[in-house]
Short mmCIF file of C-alpha atoms in Angstrom, two decimals:
data_model
loop_
_atom_site.label_atom_id
_atom_site.label_comp_id
_atom_site.label_asym_id
_atom_site.label_seq_id
_atom_site.Cartn_x
_atom_site.Cartn_y
_atom_site.Cartn_z
CA ASP G 1 14.91 25.89 -9.83
CA GLY G 2 11.40 24.70 -9.24
CA GLY G 3 10.96 21.32 -7.69
CA ILE G 4 10.36 19.13 -4.67
CA THR G 5 12.97 18.88 -1.93
CA GLN G 6 13.04 16.00 0.50
CA SER G 7 15.29 15.89 3.52
CA PRO G 8 17.19 14.21 4.93
CA LYS G 9 18.37 11.79 2.24
CA TYR G 10 19.14 9.15 4.89
CA LEU G 11 17.52 8.82 8.31
CA PHE G 12 17.96 6.35 11.12
CA ARG G 13 15.34 5.63 13.73
CA LYS G 14 15.81 4.10 17.14
CA GLU G 15 13.14 1.80 18.51
CA GLY G 16 10.30 3.78 20.08
CA GLN G 17 11.33 7.02 18.46
CA ASN G 18 9.22 9.25 16.23
CA VAL G 19 10.97 10.75 13.21
CA THR G 20 9.84 13.39 10.75
CA LEU G 21 10.59 13.47 7.03
CA SER G 22 10.52 16.85 5.33
CA CYS G 23 8.95 17.62 1.96
CA GLU G 24 8.93 21.12 0.46
CA GLN G 25 7.79 22.20 -3.01
CA ASN G 26 8.02 25.52 -4.82
CA LEU G 27 5.88 24.49 -7.78
CA ASN G 28 2.75 26.13 -6.39
CA HIS G 29 1.02 22.75 -6.50
CA ASP G 30 -2.17 22.21 -4.52
CA ALA G 31 -1.88 18.43 -4.10
CA MET G 32 0.87 16.59 -2.26
CA TYR G 33 1.41 12.89 -1.59
CA TRP G 34 3.55 10.53 0.45
CA TYR G 35 4.45 7.08 -0.90
CA ARG G 36 6.40 4.21 0.58
CA GLN G 37 8.58 2.02 -1.65
CA ASP G 38 9.82 -1.41 -0.54
CA PRO G 39 12.15 -3.61 -2.59
CA GLY G 40 10.23 -5.71 -5.09
CA GLN G 41 6.95 -3.89 -4.44
CA GLY G 42 5.18 -1.06 -6.13
CA LEU G 43 4.75 2.32 -4.48
CA ARG G 44 2.04 2.44 -1.84
CA LEU G 45 0.16 5.59 -0.86
CA ILE G 46 0.45 6.66 2.79
CA TYR G 47 -1.31 10.04 2.90
CA TYR G 48 -2.33 12.75 0.48
CA SER G 49 -3.46 16.35 0.72
CA GLN G 50 -5.53 18.28 -1.77
CA ILE G 51 -5.40 21.63 -0.02
CA VAL G 52 -3.92 23.38 2.99
CA ASN G 53 -5.19 22.12 6.35
CA ASP G 54 -6.75 19.04 4.78
CA PHE G 55 -5.40 15.54 4.21
CA GLN G 56 -6.69 12.00 3.68
CA LYS G 57 -5.40 8.56 4.54
CA GLY G 58 -4.03 6.38 1.79
CA ASP G 59 -3.75 2.61 1.75
CA ILE G 60 -1.16 2.23 4.52
CA ALA G 61 -1.66 5.20 6.89
CA GLU G 62 -1.35 3.28 10.15
CA GLY G 63 1.71 4.34 12.14
CA TYR G 64 2.13 7.57 10.18
CA SER G 65 0.90 11.14 10.61
CA VAL G 66 1.05 14.26 8.44
CA SER G 67 0.25 17.95 8.55
CA ARG G 68 -0.39 20.56 5.85
CA GLU G 69 -0.13 23.95 7.50
CA LYS G 70 1.43 25.58 4.45
CA LYS G 71 0.90 24.96 0.75
CA GLU G 72 4.60 24.39 0.24
CA SER G 73 5.16 21.87 3.02
CA PHE G 74 3.85 18.37 3.75
CA PRO G 75 5.95 16.70 6.50
CA LEU G 76 5.50 13.02 7.33
CA THR G 77 6.03 11.68 10.85
CA VAL G 78 6.82 8.00 11.25
CA THR G 79 5.62 7.14 14.73
CA SER G 80 6.73 4.39 17.08
CA ALA G 81 3.50 2.59 16.17
CA GLN G 82 4.94 1.82 12.73
CA LYS G 83 6.66 -1.49 13.44
CA ASN G 84 8.34 -1.94 10.07
CA PRO G 85 9.43 1.55 9.02
CA THR G 86 12.50 0.62 6.96
CA ALA G 87 11.71 1.75 3.42
CA PHE G 88 12.33 4.41 0.80
CA TYR G 89 9.87 7.29 1.23
CA LEU G 90 8.86 9.44 -1.71
CA CYS G 91 7.00 12.72 -1.66
CA ALA G 92 5.14 13.90 -4.76
CA SER G 93 2.99 16.80 -5.86
CA SER G 94 0.63 17.73 -8.66
CA ILE G 95 -1.09 20.92 -9.69
CA ARG G 96 -4.32 19.44 -8.36
CA THR G 97 -5.70 16.01 -7.82
CA ASP G 98 -7.18 15.94 -11.30
CA ILE G 99 -6.73 12.44 -12.61
CA ASN G 100 -4.86 13.57 -15.71
CA GLU G 101 -2.28 15.65 -13.88
CA LYS G 102 1.27 14.35 -13.86
CA LEU G 103 2.99 13.68 -10.57
CA PHE G 104 6.33 15.28 -9.76
CA PHE G 105 8.51 13.42 -7.26
CA GLY G 106 11.20 14.37 -4.81
CA SER G 107 14.47 12.43 -4.61
CA GLY G 108 13.37 10.37 -1.61
CA THR G 109 14.41 9.61 1.96
CA GLN G 110 15.80 6.21 2.95
CA LEU G 111 14.68 5.39 6.49
CA SER G 112 16.38 2.61 8.40
CA VAL G 113 15.97 1.23 11.91
CA LEU G 114 18.98 1.08 14.23
CA LYS L 1 -8.95 -5.00 -6.85
CA GLN L 2 -6.70 -3.52 -9.49
CA GLU L 3 -3.32 -5.18 -9.86
CA VAL L 4 -0.50 -4.00 -12.08
CA THR L 5 2.20 -6.38 -13.28
CA GLN L 6 5.38 -5.62 -15.17
CA ILE L 7 7.33 -8.22 -17.10
CA PRO L 8 10.23 -8.78 -17.24
CA ALA L 9 11.47 -7.73 -13.81
CA ALA L 10 14.93 -7.13 -15.25
CA LEU L 11 16.36 -6.73 -18.72
CA SER L 12 19.91 -6.35 -20.01
CA VAL L 13 20.53 -5.36 -23.63
CA PRO L 14 23.42 -4.06 -25.75
CA GLU L 15 23.44 -0.46 -26.81
CA GLY L 16 21.48 0.31 -29.96
CA GLU L 17 18.77 -2.31 -29.54
CA ASN L 18 15.10 -1.45 -29.75
CA LEU L 19 13.24 -2.84 -26.77
CA VAL L 20 9.77 -3.26 -25.34
CA LEU L 21 8.70 -3.14 -21.72
CA ASN L 22 5.35 -4.60 -20.75
CA CYS L 23 2.70 -3.55 -18.26
CA SER L 24 -0.56 -5.37 -17.62
CA PHE L 25 -3.51 -4.48 -15.40
CA THR L 26 -6.43 -6.56 -14.26
CA ASP L 27 -9.30 -4.04 -14.41
CA SER L 28 -9.79 -2.20 -17.69
CA ALA L 29 -11.80 0.59 -16.03
CA ILE L 30 -8.93 3.05 -15.84
CA TYR L 31 -8.73 6.79 -16.41
CA ASN L 32 -5.12 6.87 -17.57
CA LEU L 33 -1.79 5.08 -17.45
CA GLN L 34 1.59 6.64 -16.77
CA TRP L 35 5.12 5.45 -17.36
CA PHE L 36 7.85 6.62 -14.97
CA ARG L 37 11.62 6.32 -14.85
CA GLN L 38 13.48 5.86 -11.56
CA ASP L 39 17.25 6.08 -11.23
CA PRO L 40 18.86 4.23 -8.27
CA GLY L 41 18.16 5.96 -4.96
CA LYS L 42 16.18 8.70 -6.68
CA GLY L 43 12.59 9.76 -7.15
CA LEU L 44 10.40 9.05 -10.16
CA THR L 45 10.26 11.10 -13.34
CA SER L 46 7.08 11.02 -15.39
CA LEU L 47 7.81 9.98 -18.99
CA LEU L 48 4.45 9.59 -20.67
CA LEU L 49 0.78 9.78 -19.67
CA ILE L 50 -1.83 8.07 -21.84
CA GLN L 51 -5.45 8.95 -21.23
CA SER L 52 -8.00 6.15 -21.46
CA SER L 53 -9.33 7.51 -24.76
CA GLN L 54 -5.87 7.48 -26.36
CA ARG L 55 -4.01 4.61 -27.98
CA GLU L 56 -0.46 5.90 -27.73
CA GLN L 57 1.85 8.73 -26.76
CA THR L 58 5.31 9.55 -28.06
CA SER L 59 8.21 11.50 -26.63
CA GLY L 60 11.52 11.39 -28.48
CA ARG L 61 12.73 7.77 -28.61
CA LEU L 62 9.90 6.63 -26.33
CA ASN L 63 6.53 5.40 -27.48
CA ALA L 64 3.86 4.10 -25.13
CA SER L 65 0.76 2.27 -26.28
CA LEU L 66 -2.42 1.41 -24.44
CA ASP L 67 -4.92 -1.37 -25.10
CA LYS L 68 -7.56 -0.98 -22.42
CA SER L 69 -9.67 -3.91 -23.50
CA SER L 70 -6.81 -6.36 -23.08
CA GLY L 71 -5.40 -4.61 -20.02
CA ARG L 72 -1.99 -3.96 -21.54
CA SER L 73 0.47 -1.18 -22.17
CA THR L 74 3.91 -1.29 -23.74
CA LEU L 75 6.79 1.16 -23.57
CA TYR L 76 8.94 1.03 -26.70
CA ILE L 77 12.45 2.45 -26.46
CA ALA L 78 14.20 2.96 -29.78
CA ALA L 79 17.95 2.80 -30.25
CA SER L 80 18.68 2.22 -26.56
CA GLN L 81 21.61 4.01 -24.91
CA PRO L 82 23.54 3.37 -21.66
CA GLY L 83 21.86 6.50 -20.26
CA ASP L 84 18.51 4.71 -20.54
CA SER L 85 19.60 2.34 -17.76
CA ALA L 86 17.08 2.75 -14.94
CA THR L 87 13.95 1.16 -13.49
CA TYR L 88 10.79 1.83 -15.46
CA LEU L 89 7.45 1.77 -13.63
CA CYS L 90 3.95 1.95 -14.94
CA ALA L 91 0.96 3.12 -12.92
CA VAL L 92 -2.76 3.16 -13.65
CA HIS L 93 -5.24 5.68 -12.36
CA ASP L 94 -8.25 3.52 -11.60
CA ASN L 95 -11.86 4.25 -10.83
CA THR L 96 -11.12 4.58 -7.11
CA ASP L 97 -9.14 7.71 -7.98
CA LYS L 98 -5.85 6.16 -6.92
CA LEU L 99 -2.60 5.51 -8.74
CA ILE L 100 -1.73 1.81 -8.63
CA PHE L 101 1.94 1.14 -9.37
CA GLY L 102 3.61 -1.89 -10.88
CA THR L 103 6.83 -3.27 -9.40
CA GLY L 104 8.95 -2.04 -12.29
CA THR L 105 11.37 -3.35 -14.88
CA ARG L 106 15.06 -2.79 -14.16
CA LEU L 107 16.79 -2.02 -17.46
CA GLN L 108 20.51 -2.13 -18.08
CA VAL L 109 21.91 -1.03 -21.44
CA PHE L 110 25.58 -1.92 -21.82
CA PRO L 111 28.01 -0.33 -24.31
#
């Protein structure tokens, strides 16, 4: 089945620790995105990538880092600099970043702080 | 700055009712508007995408309309079913090339 796989589904972070969220897609999409969802708020864009080895900051990139070494993979690292990391993280992809392309989402990772 | 608002925040209806979800945006300079469905603890599924030049899109029991000049979109769900229970989000693609999401309407359809 084609789709986007996020892992783990639940993740716990200790203070001062960096954690990495995985996102893999087999849709052969060029563009990939990371969003953060907090209760009562809309999704906010963290980072996006239009092509391998290239990525751009979104609206709330501080405290996060990404890499795009392979077309299929776009991992997100939540660093210790992110002081309020508890949220639901969603990865998405689209064929390209054309404005009329639909986004396809993974099932999300819930990150909580211990 | 583009802002997207969805009213109501929550809605509970009996099975079989036709219902309307509302989405409003502050800047009419948009490229398109999308409606998504999100089940609890899950990702989003794209339902309908309306380009700025279009007035509406239909998919099965769903119909979405767009009135750019007034900054409004509605999602009409006909003959609602318990399986329609979910959170529905709208998002506009604005002239900064970003998707701006609303906070969603949580729908519950009871038997």
